[in-house]
Amino acid sequence: MALPDLCAAIVARGEVTTDEVLALRREVFGEITVTAEEVEALFTIDEGTERRVKEWREFFVEALTDWLVRQQAPVGYVTEAQADWLIARIGRDGRIRNGTELETVVRVLELADAAPDSLSAFGLSLVTRAVVENDGVITADEVERMRRLMFAPSGPGRLAISRVEAEALFALNDATRGAANDPVWTDFFKRAVANAVTAAAGWAPVGREEALRRERWLADPKAWSFGEYERDHGPLPTTLGRMGDWLSGYLAWGLKQPEAETLIEDHWEVKARAATTAAPVDREEALWLVDRIGRDGAFDDNERALIAFLKELAPESDSMLTPLIDRLAA
């Protein structure tokens, strides 16, 4: 059955079965690449059915992330246009689907090397809406999803929580004050906000244009030919005895070229440096914390836990925090 007919049959019945997921997999991945038409069909099925097997959720997220992250040039870079499209498409019907749409946003941020900040902010807004619609209670699953969103490699802070994300956490904490939130929320809240004002900046991937240049260089057979090396180091040897030394020299030269740099080394070097860095809270950060914590005129246990944690983590912080520490300790 062709994809349009299969899609119409599934929506008409309001249910996705395991056999239909297998049929959809063969149809969508049969040509290896996922198309825009196939993506739209998957959204139509997701929005038009109420009963879906767990295999559907896995397939939906896999197809969407493959299309957004792996099939666009350069691989791993989500553009502003792509992020805008995903945000608009998810928000079209005004509903939140945690298992498919929200999970797709999280997975895209986890798999991409770079993505617009707007996509992470949108993911956080979806989590907040999910909490509000879940009787205003923060569950352990929602905390884990927030953790994945905020520390995703392509998120705005990468290794560090951004100010926008910290503001979202404060807003969520204010909105759920007094609710029976899972205890892991308190620990996550204090550590995440403390991270926003003390952590070093995370590793940043090269820009999209540079990534495109590297992809083109790697795809060009001439770039890896012997010609460029021979110009500087002499012609290919004619005797077998010298071939090993010449080839070793060529490989060493190739690995030193800027185009052959690996991002992994940069990533781990910065990650190791950031992991051991806890900067004191400076004046601007202290003023923001004082304003943010006292904005609604009330203090709760989570905010007290945050200040106590900061006092221990960064004891040399700006003196502007002292009155707030004394006030919350009272």
mmCIF file of C-alpha atoms in Angstrom:
data_model
loop_
_atom_site.group_PDB
_atom_site.id
_atom_site.type_symbol
_atom_site.label_atom_id
_atom_site.label_comp_id
_atom_site.label_asym_id
_atom_site.label_seq_id
_atom_site.Cartn_x
_atom_site.Cartn_y
_atom_site.Cartn_z
ATOM 1 C CA MET A 1 0.000 0.000 0.000
ATOM 2 C CA ALA A 2 1.359 3.429 -0.973
ATOM 3 C CA LEU A 3 2.141 5.859 1.839
ATOM 4 C CA PRO A 4 -0.851 8.215 1.261
ATOM 5 C CA ASP A 5 -3.258 5.260 1.280
ATOM 6 C CA LEU A 6 -1.610 3.715 4.340
ATOM 7 C CA CYS A 7 -1.714 7.065 6.153
ATOM 8 C CA ALA A 8 -5.407 7.559 5.330
ATOM 9 C CA ALA A 9 -6.305 4.037 6.497
ATOM 10 C CA ILE A 10 -4.489 4.466 9.813
ATOM 11 C CA VAL A 11 -6.063 7.862 10.546
ATOM 12 C CA ALA A 12 -9.533 6.600 9.614
ATOM 13 C CA ARG A 13 -9.212 3.800 12.170
ATOM 14 C CA GLY A 14 -7.504 6.022 14.786
ATOM 15 C CA GLU A 15 -4.920 3.389 15.677
ATOM 16 C CA VAL A 16 -1.341 2.479 14.737
ATOM 17 C CA THR A 17 -0.453 -1.224 14.988
ATOM 18 C CA THR A 18 2.939 -2.950 15.069
ATOM 19 C CA ASP A 19 2.452 -4.315 11.562
ATOM 20 C CA GLU A 20 1.688 -0.838 10.271
ATOM 21 C CA VAL A 21 4.839 0.562 11.863
ATOM 22 C CA LEU A 22 6.816 -2.130 9.997
ATOM 23 C CA ALA A 23 5.057 -1.200 6.757
ATOM 24 C CA LEU A 24 5.781 2.492 7.357
ATOM 25 C CA ARG A 25 9.426 1.728 8.070
ATOM 26 C CA ARG A 26 9.766 -0.101 4.760
ATOM 27 C CA GLU A 27 8.083 2.778 2.950
ATOM 28 C CA VAL A 28 9.974 5.637 4.618
ATOM 29 C CA PHE A 29 13.428 4.067 4.849
ATOM 30 C CA GLY A 30 13.114 2.019 1.672
ATOM 31 C CA GLU A 31 14.915 4.721 -0.311
ATOM 32 C CA ILE A 32 17.352 5.342 2.571
ATOM 33 C CA THR A 33 16.570 9.064 2.790
ATOM 34 C CA VAL A 34 13.463 10.503 4.413
ATOM 35 C CA THR A 35 11.495 13.060 2.366
ATOM 36 C CA ALA A 36 9.522 16.119 3.425
ATOM 37 C CA GLU A 37 6.323 14.449 2.209
ATOM 38 C CA GLU A 38 7.006 11.400 4.373
ATOM 39 C CA VAL A 39 7.672 13.607 7.406
ATOM 40 C CA GLU A 40 4.347 15.371 6.896
ATOM 41 C CA ALA A 41 2.588 11.999 6.619
ATOM 42 C CA LEU A 42 4.088 10.901 9.944
ATOM 43 C CA PHE A 43 2.850 14.073 11.644
ATOM 44 C CA THR A 44 -0.609 13.494 10.165
ATOM 45 C CA ILE A 45 -0.680 9.976 11.627
ATOM 46 C CA ASP A 46 0.619 11.107 15.004
ATOM 47 C CA GLU A 47 -1.982 13.850 15.266
ATOM 48 C CA GLY A 48 -4.823 11.784 13.830
ATOM 49 C CA THR A 49 -4.631 8.711 16.074
ATOM 50 C CA GLU A 50 -5.259 8.091 19.759
ATOM 51 C CA ARG A 51 -3.981 4.495 20.071
ATOM 52 C CA ARG A 52 -0.346 3.944 19.113
ATOM 53 C CA VAL A 53 2.031 1.088 19.942
ATOM 54 C CA LYS A 54 5.391 1.957 21.522
ATOM 55 C CA GLU A 55 7.168 1.031 18.273
ATOM 56 C CA TRP A 56 5.422 4.015 16.656
ATOM 57 C CA ARG A 57 7.057 6.486 19.025
ATOM 58 C CA GLU A 58 10.507 5.053 18.350
ATOM 59 C CA PHE A 59 9.951 5.121 14.594
ATOM 60 C CA PHE A 60 8.538 8.669 14.568
ATOM 61 C CA VAL A 61 11.479 10.113 16.521
ATOM 62 C CA GLU A 62 14.026 8.176 14.473
ATOM 63 C CA ALA A 63 12.612 9.352 11.132
ATOM 64 C CA LEU A 64 12.308 13.000 12.196
ATOM 65 C CA THR A 65 15.802 13.220 13.699
ATOM 66 C CA ASP A 66 17.297 11.455 10.685
ATOM 67 C CA TRP A 67 15.660 13.992 8.367
ATOM 68 C CA LEU A 68 16.586 17.049 10.442
ATOM 69 C CA VAL A 69 20.079 16.147 11.658
ATOM 70 C CA ARG A 70 21.640 13.609 9.291
ATOM 71 C CA GLN A 71 20.225 14.488 5.874
ATOM 72 C CA GLN A 72 20.819 18.234 5.779
ATOM 73 C CA ALA A 73 24.143 19.751 4.771
ATOM 74 C CA PRO A 74 26.343 19.900 6.700
ATOM 75 C CA VAL A 75 25.468 16.815 8.694
ATOM 76 C CA GLY A 76 24.790 17.619 12.356
ATOM 77 C CA TYR A 77 23.832 21.281 11.898
ATOM 78 C CA VAL A 78 20.197 22.329 12.397
ATOM 79 C CA THR A 79 19.480 25.646 10.676
ATOM 80 C CA GLU A 80 17.232 28.470 11.859
ATOM 81 C CA ALA A 81 14.779 27.597 9.086
ATOM 82 C CA GLN A 82 14.649 23.944 10.152
ATOM 83 C CA ALA A 83 14.135 24.871 13.808
ATOM 84 C CA ASP A 84 11.406 27.365 12.869
ATOM 85 C CA TRP A 85 9.678 24.720 10.770
ATOM 86 C CA LEU A 86 9.771 22.118 13.568
ATOM 87 C CA ILE A 87 8.489 24.595 16.165
ATOM 88 C CA ALA A 88 5.642 25.716 13.887
ATOM 89 C CA ARG A 89 4.737 22.169 12.874
ATOM 90 C CA ILE A 90 4.591 20.882 16.445
ATOM 91 C CA GLY A 91 2.561 23.882 17.576
ATOM 92 C CA ARG A 92 0.059 23.717 14.717
ATOM 93 C CA ASP A 93 -2.660 21.809 16.590
ATOM 94 C CA GLY A 94 -1.960 23.276 20.037
ATOM 95 C CA ARG A 95 -1.432 19.884 21.696
ATOM 96 C CA ILE A 96 1.647 18.428 23.388
ATOM 97 C CA ARG A 97 2.711 14.871 22.593
ATOM 98 C CA ASN A 98 5.455 13.965 25.024
ATOM 99 C CA GLY A 99 6.313 10.600 23.536
ATOM 100 C CA THR A 100 6.770 11.821 19.978
ATOM 101 C CA GLU A 101 6.942 15.591 19.409
ATOM 102 C CA LEU A 102 8.677 16.657 22.622
ATOM 103 C CA GLU A 103 10.969 13.646 22.478
ATOM 104 C CA THR A 104 11.884 14.611 18.911
ATOM 105 C CA VAL A 105 13.005 18.072 20.064
ATOM 106 C CA VAL A 106 15.120 16.533 22.832
ATOM 107 C CA ARG A 107 16.660 13.924 20.522
ATOM 108 C CA VAL A 108 17.477 16.486 17.824
ATOM 109 C CA LEU A 109 19.340 18.619 20.374
ATOM 110 C CA GLU A 110 21.178 15.551 21.679
ATOM 111 C CA LEU A 111 22.268 14.357 18.230
ATOM 112 C CA ALA A 112 23.051 17.679 16.538
ATOM 113 C CA ASP A 113 26.405 19.417 16.763
ATOM 114 C CA ALA A 114 24.697 22.802 16.663
ATOM 115 C CA ALA A 115 21.101 24.031 16.767
ATOM 116 C CA PRO A 116 19.436 27.436 17.291
ATOM 117 C CA ASP A 117 18.791 28.476 20.900
ATOM 118 C CA SER A 118 15.130 28.857 19.992
ATOM 119 C CA LEU A 119 14.753 25.085 19.713
ATOM 120 C CA SER A 120 16.008 24.475 23.257
ATOM 121 C CA ALA A 121 13.779 27.264 24.586
ATOM 122 C CA PHE A 122 10.827 25.727 22.761
ATOM 123 C CA GLY A 123 11.583 22.333 24.310
ATOM 124 C CA LEU A 124 11.609 23.861 27.780
ATOM 125 C CA SER A 125 8.305 25.603 27.096
ATOM 126 C CA LEU A 126 6.791 22.247 26.138
ATOM 127 C CA VAL A 127 8.042 20.647 29.363
ATOM 128 C CA THR A 128 6.559 23.541 31.350
ATOM 129 C CA ARG A 129 3.214 23.128 29.598
ATOM 130 C CA ALA A 130 3.308 19.396 30.257
ATOM 131 C CA VAL A 131 3.854 20.070 33.966
ATOM 132 C CA VAL A 132 0.966 22.530 34.104
ATOM 133 C CA GLU A 133 -1.324 20.075 32.327
ATOM 134 C CA ASN A 134 -0.212 17.311 34.716
ATOM 135 C CA ASP A 135 -1.945 18.932 37.716
ATOM 136 C CA GLY A 136 1.019 21.273 38.200
ATOM 137 C CA VAL A 137 3.282 18.545 39.575
ATOM 138 C CA ILE A 138 6.869 17.961 38.397
ATOM 139 C CA THR A 139 7.632 14.270 37.964
ATOM 140 C CA ALA A 140 11.002 12.506 37.888
ATOM 141 C CA ASP A 141 10.530 11.834 34.160
ATOM 142 C CA GLU A 142 10.047 15.539 33.478
ATOM 143 C CA VAL A 143 13.165 16.401 35.464
ATOM 144 C CA GLU A 144 15.155 13.885 33.420
ATOM 145 C CA ARG A 145 13.824 15.376 30.198
ATOM 146 C CA MET A 146 14.840 18.871 31.355
ATOM 147 C CA ARG A 147 18.297 17.533 32.174
ATOM 148 C CA ARG A 148 18.621 16.095 28.673
ATOM 149 C CA LEU A 149 17.420 19.345 27.095
ATOM 150 C CA MET A 150 19.725 21.632 29.033
ATOM 151 C CA PHE A 151 22.882 19.583 28.759
ATOM 152 C CA ALA A 152 22.375 18.488 25.147
ATOM 153 C CA PRO A 153 25.578 18.982 23.090
ATOM 154 C CA SER A 154 23.847 21.428 20.741
ATOM 155 C CA GLY A 155 22.043 23.408 23.442
ATOM 156 C CA PRO A 156 22.819 27.088 24.043
ATOM 157 C CA GLY A 157 24.973 26.450 27.102
ATOM 158 C CA ARG A 158 26.251 22.962 26.218
ATOM 159 C CA LEU A 159 28.223 22.319 29.392
ATOM 160 C CA ALA A 160 26.774 25.378 31.102
ATOM 161 C CA ILE A 161 23.130 26.253 31.720
ATOM 162 C CA SER A 162 22.170 29.485 29.947
ATOM 163 C CA ARG A 163 20.498 32.467 31.641
ATOM 164 C CA VAL A 164 17.346 31.876 29.573
ATOM 165 C CA GLU A 165 17.180 28.290 30.819
ATOM 166 C CA ALA A 166 17.763 29.366 34.421
ATOM 167 C CA GLU A 167 14.929 31.892 34.112
ATOM 168 C CA ALA A 168 12.671 29.109 32.842
ATOM 169 C CA LEU A 169 13.574 26.971 35.862
ATOM 170 C CA PHE A 170 12.737 29.817 38.261
ATOM 171 C CA ALA A 171 9.404 30.375 36.504
ATOM 172 C CA LEU A 172 8.590 26.680 36.755
ATOM 173 C CA ASN A 173 9.615 26.623 40.403
ATOM 174 C CA ASP A 174 7.338 29.605 41.127
ATOM 175 C CA ALA A 175 4.449 27.974 39.265
ATOM 176 C CA THR A 176 4.703 24.695 41.202
ATOM 177 C CA ARG A 177 5.434 26.081 44.669
ATOM 178 C CA GLY A 178 3.702 23.925 47.263
ATOM 179 C CA ALA A 179 2.999 21.077 44.826
ATOM 180 C CA ALA A 180 3.977 17.480 45.539
ATOM 181 C CA ASN A 181 6.940 17.605 43.160
ATOM 182 C CA ASP A 182 9.323 14.674 42.974
ATOM 183 C CA PRO A 183 12.299 15.223 45.341
ATOM 184 C CA VAL A 184 14.744 15.097 42.421
ATOM 185 C CA TRP A 185 13.379 18.489 41.300
ATOM 186 C CA THR A 186 14.987 20.286 44.261
ATOM 187 C CA ASP A 187 18.400 18.779 43.554
ATOM 188 C CA PHE A 188 18.184 19.490 39.834
ATOM 189 C CA PHE A 189 16.941 23.055 40.366
ATOM 190 C CA LYS A 190 19.747 24.055 42.731
ATOM 191 C CA ARG A 191 22.487 22.447 40.645
ATOM 192 C CA ALA A 192 21.225 23.751 37.310
ATOM 193 C CA VAL A 193 20.814 27.370 38.452
ATOM 194 C CA ALA A 194 24.152 27.251 40.275
ATOM 195 C CA ASN A 195 25.690 25.967 37.054
ATOM 196 C CA ALA A 196 24.294 28.980 35.192
ATOM 197 C CA VAL A 197 26.288 31.419 37.345
ATOM 198 C CA THR A 198 29.443 29.427 38.086
ATOM 199 C CA ALA A 199 30.217 27.043 35.208
ATOM 200 C CA ALA A 200 32.681 27.650 32.415
ATOM 201 C CA ALA A 201 31.363 27.974 28.881
ATOM 202 C CA GLY A 202 31.034 24.731 27.004
ATOM 203 C CA TRP A 203 32.623 23.467 23.834
ATOM 204 C CA ALA A 204 31.330 25.159 20.710
ATOM 205 C CA PRO A 205 31.426 23.441 17.321
ATOM 206 C CA VAL A 206 32.812 25.187 14.262
ATOM 207 C CA GLY A 207 30.362 27.374 12.377
ATOM 208 C CA ARG A 208 28.028 25.951 9.754
ATOM 209 C CA GLU A 209 29.946 27.496 6.823
ATOM 210 C CA GLU A 210 33.232 26.047 8.086
ATOM 211 C CA ALA A 211 31.599 22.651 8.525
ATOM 212 C CA LEU A 212 30.319 22.823 4.943
ATOM 213 C CA ARG A 213 33.836 23.702 3.701
ATOM 214 C CA ARG A 214 35.292 20.707 5.525
ATOM 215 C CA GLU A 215 32.670 18.390 4.075
ATOM 216 C CA ARG A 216 33.409 19.628 0.568
ATOM 217 C CA TRP A 217 37.157 19.187 1.131
ATOM 218 C CA LEU A 218 36.729 15.625 2.380
ATOM 219 C CA ALA A 219 34.467 14.781 -0.556
ATOM 220 C CA ASP A 220 36.976 16.098 -3.135
ATOM 221 C CA PRO A 221 39.350 13.336 -4.343
ATOM 222 C CA LYS A 222 41.862 15.961 -5.443
ATOM 223 C CA ALA A 223 42.255 17.138 -1.861
ATOM 224 C CA TRP A 224 43.758 13.788 -0.879
ATOM 225 C CA SER A 225 45.925 13.336 -3.994
ATOM 226 C CA PHE A 226 49.722 13.177 -3.810
ATOM 227 C CA GLY A 227 50.165 16.252 -6.001
ATOM 228 C CA GLU A 228 50.135 18.897 -3.267
ATOM 229 C CA TYR A 229 52.523 16.935 -1.079
ATOM 230 C CA GLU A 230 54.876 16.187 -3.982
ATOM 231 C CA ARG A 231 55.220 19.896 -4.732
ATOM 232 C CA ASP A 232 56.713 20.518 -1.289
ATOM 233 C CA HIS A 233 58.392 17.188 -0.506
ATOM 234 C CA GLY A 234 59.516 15.712 -3.790
ATOM 235 C CA PRO A 235 58.079 13.136 -6.206
ATOM 236 C CA LEU A 236 56.846 9.667 -5.395
ATOM 237 C CA PRO A 237 59.909 7.386 -4.918
ATOM 238 C CA THR A 238 60.687 4.834 -7.583
ATOM 239 C CA THR A 239 62.297 2.295 -5.261
ATOM 240 C CA LEU A 240 60.397 0.085 -2.847
ATOM 241 C CA GLY A 241 62.902 0.753 -0.059
ATOM 242 C CA ARG A 242 62.021 4.430 0.139
ATOM 243 C CA MET A 243 58.274 3.948 -0.297
ATOM 244 C CA GLY A 244 57.601 3.328 3.406
ATOM 245 C CA ASP A 245 59.376 6.497 4.541
ATOM 246 C CA TRP A 246 57.669 8.574 1.848
ATOM 247 C CA LEU A 247 54.225 7.230 2.693
ATOM 248 C CA SER A 248 54.763 7.835 6.428
ATOM 249 C CA GLY A 249 55.732 11.403 5.675
ATOM 250 C CA TYR A 250 52.662 11.912 3.514
ATOM 251 C CA LEU A 251 50.307 10.565 6.183
ATOM 252 C CA ALA A 252 51.919 12.725 8.876
ATOM 253 C CA TRP A 253 51.545 15.754 6.594
ATOM 254 C CA GLY A 254 47.911 14.945 5.870
ATOM 255 C CA LEU A 255 47.004 14.682 9.525
ATOM 256 C CA LYS A 256 48.471 18.118 10.179
ATOM 257 C CA GLN A 257 46.279 19.845 7.590
ATOM 258 C CA PRO A 258 43.615 22.192 9.010
ATOM 259 C CA GLU A 259 40.928 20.382 7.050
ATOM 260 C CA ALA A 260 41.732 17.108 8.798
ATOM 261 C CA GLU A 261 41.305 18.451 12.332
ATOM 262 C CA THR A 262 38.947 16.459 14.497
ATOM 263 C CA LEU A 263 36.310 18.146 16.622
ATOM 264 C CA ILE A 264 36.529 15.403 19.246
ATOM 265 C CA GLU A 265 39.881 16.604 20.626
ATOM 266 C CA ASP A 266 38.580 20.166 20.962
ATOM 267 C CA HIS A 267 35.438 18.898 22.623
ATOM 268 C CA TRP A 268 37.141 16.842 25.305
ATOM 269 C CA GLU A 269 39.827 19.434 26.044
ATOM 270 C CA VAL A 270 37.260 22.125 26.792
ATOM 271 C CA LYS A 271 35.003 19.669 28.601
ATOM 272 C CA ALA A 272 37.821 18.634 30.940
ATOM 273 C CA ARG A 273 38.707 22.279 31.646
ATOM 274 C CA ALA A 274 35.084 23.299 32.244
ATOM 275 C CA ALA A 275 34.364 20.328 34.495
ATOM 276 C CA THR A 276 36.993 21.491 36.972
ATOM 277 C CA THR A 277 36.017 25.157 36.919
ATOM 278 C CA ALA A 278 33.574 26.785 39.334
ATOM 279 C CA ALA A 279 33.889 30.530 39.009
ATOM 280 C CA PRO A 280 32.741 32.826 41.833
ATOM 281 C CA VAL A 281 29.403 34.550 41.311
ATOM 282 C CA ASP A 282 30.241 38.029 40.021
ATOM 283 C CA ARG A 283 28.394 41.302 40.716
ATOM 284 C CA GLU A 284 26.093 41.093 37.684
ATOM 285 C CA GLU A 285 25.190 37.471 38.422
ATOM 286 C CA ALA A 286 24.618 38.245 42.099
ATOM 287 C CA LEU A 287 22.284 41.129 41.220
ATOM 288 C CA TRP A 288 20.336 38.850 38.889
ATOM 289 C CA LEU A 289 19.977 36.179 41.590
ATOM 290 C CA VAL A 290 18.866 38.693 44.201
ATOM 291 C CA ASP A 291 16.263 40.116 41.823
ATOM 292 C CA ARG A 292 15.093 36.732 40.561
ATOM 293 C CA ILE A 293 14.713 35.027 43.918
ATOM 294 C CA GLY A 294 12.913 37.968 45.496
ATOM 295 C CA ARG A 295 10.760 38.818 42.478
ATOM 296 C CA ASP A 296 7.536 37.278 43.764
ATOM 297 C CA GLY A 297 8.144 38.279 47.391
ATOM 298 C CA ALA A 298 8.240 34.696 48.645
ATOM 299 C CA PHE A 299 11.023 32.196 49.337
ATOM 300 C CA ASP A 300 10.803 28.418 49.236
ATOM 301 C CA ASP A 301 12.921 25.435 50.183
ATOM 302 C CA ASN A 302 14.303 25.042 46.663
ATOM 303 C CA GLU A 303 15.640 28.605 46.639
ATOM 304 C CA ARG A 304 17.137 28.113 50.088
ATOM 305 C CA ALA A 305 18.786 24.921 48.852
ATOM 306 C CA LEU A 306 20.195 26.861 45.872
ATOM 307 C CA ILE A 307 21.761 29.590 48.015
ATOM 308 C CA ALA A 308 23.206 27.064 50.472
ATOM 309 C CA PHE A 309 24.697 25.144 47.565
ATOM 310 C CA LEU A 310 26.221 28.309 46.064
ATOM 311 C CA LYS A 311 27.701 29.272 49.420
ATOM 312 C CA GLU A 312 29.481 25.916 49.508
ATOM 313 C CA LEU A 313 30.356 25.761 45.804
ATOM 314 C CA ALA A 314 31.635 29.319 45.325
ATOM 315 C CA PRO A 315 32.485 30.828 48.737
ATOM 316 C CA GLU A 316 34.374 33.765 47.148
ATOM 317 C CA SER A 317 31.293 35.093 45.384
ATOM 318 C CA ASP A 318 30.335 38.775 45.239
ATOM 319 C CA SER A 319 29.272 40.376 48.523
ATOM 320 C CA MET A 320 25.893 41.283 47.024
ATOM 321 C CA LEU A 321 24.854 37.717 47.768
ATOM 322 C CA THR A 322 25.512 38.050 51.501
ATOM 323 C CA PRO A 323 22.228 39.819 52.422
ATOM 324 C CA LEU A 324 20.302 37.247 50.413
ATOM 325 C CA ILE A 325 22.114 34.392 52.137
ATOM 326 C CA ASP A 326 21.365 35.906 55.551
ATOM 327 C CA ARG A 327 17.735 36.515 54.611
ATOM 328 C CA LEU A 328 17.108 32.968 53.394
ATOM 329 C CA ALA A 329 18.915 31.493 56.377
ATOM 330 C CA ALA A 330 16.656 33.345 58.784
#
